[in-house]
Amino acid sequence: MLEINNLHARVGETDILKGLDLTVNAGEVHAVMGPNGSGKSTLSKILAGSEDYTVTEGRVRLLGQDLLDMSPEQRAAAGVFLGFQYPVEIPGVSNMVFLKSALNAQRKTRGEPELEAGDFLAWVRHRVKQMKMDPAMLSRGVNEGFSGGEKKRNEILQMLVLEPRLMVLDETDSGLDIDALKIVAEGINALRSPERATLLVTHYQRLLDYVQPDKVHVLSGGRIIKSGGPELAHELEEKGYGWLSEQRAA
Amino acid sequence: MSTNTQDIEALVRNRPYSAGFITEIDAETLPPGLNEDVIRALSARKNEPQWMLDFRLKAYRRWLTMREPTWAHVHYPKIDYQGISYYSAPKSMKDRPKSLDEVDPKLLETYTKLGIPLKEQEMLAGVAVDVVFDSVSVGTTFKKKLAEAGVIFCSISEAVQEHPELVRKYLGTVVPFGDNFYAALNSAVFTDGSFVYIPRGVRCPMELSTYFRINERNTGQFERTLIVAEEGSHVSYLEGCTAPQRDENQLHAAVVELVALDDAQIKYSTVQNWYPGDEQGRGGIYNFVTKRGDCRGARSKISWTQVETGSAVTWKYPSCILRGDDSVGEFYSVALTHHHQQADTGTKMIHVGRNTRSTIVSKGISAGRGQQSYRGLVRVLESAENARNYTQCDSLLIGDQCGAHTFPYTEIRNPTAILEHEATTSKISDDQLFYARSRGIGEEDAVSMIVNGFCKQVFKELPMEFAVEAQKLLQISLEGAVG
Ligand SMILES: Nc1ncnc2c1ncn2[C@@H]1O[C@H](COP(=O)(O)OP(=O)(O)OP(=O)(O)O)[C@@H](O)[C@H]1O
Ligand SMILES: [Mg+2]
């Protein structure tokens, strides 16, 4: 479903991704782990279409479409969703207005009819309930004054409302309390299906206890240096990343 | 939402400047130039009483001694005041129509194009409209219903004829004829505008609204509005403006005077959409306006809300004189400058009475090569015990060729005054844009959404229908601002 081949990307003069390969099949959940600064957020944002990075080589395909040729909004309509490591505040724009514009813009691009106000409201309320959030948050500004954990939960709410095909979640588990982590995990699992794929960027085993990955990858120095099954995450938790680079050096 | 709002929406969606059409109408226009004879001719044409002519002549003589102000942060070529025609009326208006049915269908059509159908049955329920086309008022809707409530809402020319005692009592008492260069010019040559009188204790049963439109080439529009709210009365008034798209600049120098007596409240909202000039800065309206409200009575309140997206050059400072004890003044403003537009706008709050309070919320948006200045004065006189002011002044920049400047002035003569001032300047961040786009929202929609969020504090002060209009206006005014 998602195929990344030999991806090279830079910001300014600095190369960050240096030949990254990764394939995620429909229905699968892959975890991406790796040291700070190794390029995990860079990869996530490139998938969503950020213009901060220049792709110098390689190819990214989603369901056979060439993602790199598409604008961020086209990618969203094609089913890409990025849960931001640092969700952005948009003061004065209510979550409700934001979600409705987003959903209807995507539907329009896909040639689907826009949702009626009433239907949309019912849909959003259902998702808010699922995320155990206070419906009053819908009239507050997008992430405006939200706590770190609330912002993360709001990312998953947006994801549940938009129902993407590819979910890229960049450290959505960081900053969540124990209960919130469970709710977020349930949200992710609710969208797990044979038509969807998930890329979970995380530093901790915790989230993976709730959302079982099919594969775990280690991203370091701009490349995937090791891939394995769920047991790899346990191993990393125990030993850290040092042994991997030693292994590579050897 | 009513049909009318949808009309307005449909209207403002047309791009780029949808009100830029010219109406082909046989007009009677005085030749360009200004002298006492022109003023006498203008006054005679309007069949004015002697006191009105005297007021004009006094103002004209004062104007001759005054110089055009140069302190504002705006630049424009010198205006040739002898090259402007000071009166233009569609010919068919000469034998004043008695009712809307007698109004030239072409004029009515113009207003329908603007989304302001004058036929009462088509009107947005609850809004009475007076329209001013070049120099004359075309018609006022809902007159009867208002009269039942004792409200007078008519053109100022008509008020001079029908209610001379009221006009004479209040005209020039808030903005004296020699107040400033443009106010003096207006006092000498003003042609039409609206008059509102709300009797004691009456809550005006509907929103009142005036639309101004400049149509003739080389004419100035000098409208004059006077609103008087007697003790305990309430009124909400909205002003909208458009002008055709022309290569030359046109002058608009209005004066608005508001008087609120004890416990009276006046809410004055403006959605200003004068032609701003093209992308190279050719043409557009010079908008030099004096707007002032006098909270003459105790516990009175005057609230200005303005959304300014038009004009090539704007020079405008709606002000409140807080004379009555416990009176309240408010100023909520959104001003947008794009392409080569220049705006120098802000407010003055003059605290005279005790326990007077004022609030200023100014939101400036600059895009393209737009230049914008906020100029605000808060003056607390010795008599004003316990005066309070809150000022918030935010600027939003889109792109890196535009500018925002802030000139806050304070003059405090009473130590009990408490003033709070907050100011921010921000750019629409790439992060915000990317965030919205990554959710599927297109770039221009994302910009307009972020800008609307920035302006929310002001938009929520506008009557609902006009808030929608204001949002759409911002959206079209910002087209091409990014990317
Ligand atoms: N705009 C930028 N300008 C300069 N350097 C950048 C920029 N964006 C990212 N980098 C650098 O690229 C590298 C990869 O950053 P990235 O955010 O992708 O790391 P990460 O793997 O997500 O780290 P973390 O685990 O801390 O979130 C870092 O060294 C970072 O400093
Ligand atoms: Mg990161």
CSV table of N, CA and C and ligand atoms in Angstrom, one decimal, chain A residues 41 85 170-171, ligand 2:
chain,number,residue,atom,x,y,z
A,41,SER,N,10.5,12.3,12.3
A,41,SER,CA,9.5,13.4,12.0
A,41,SER,C,9.7,13.9,10.6
A,85,GLN,N,3.8,15.5,15.8
A,85,GLN,CA,4.5,15.4,17.1
A,85,GLN,C,4.2,16.6,17.9
A,170,ASP,N,3.1,10.5,14.6
A,170,ASP,CA,4.4,10.8,15.0
A,170,ASP,C,4.4,11.1,16.6
A,171,GLU,N,4.8,10.1,17.3
A,171,GLU,CA,4.9,10.2,18.8
A,171,GLU,C,3.6,10.7,19.4
C,2,MG,MG,10.3,13.6,15.9
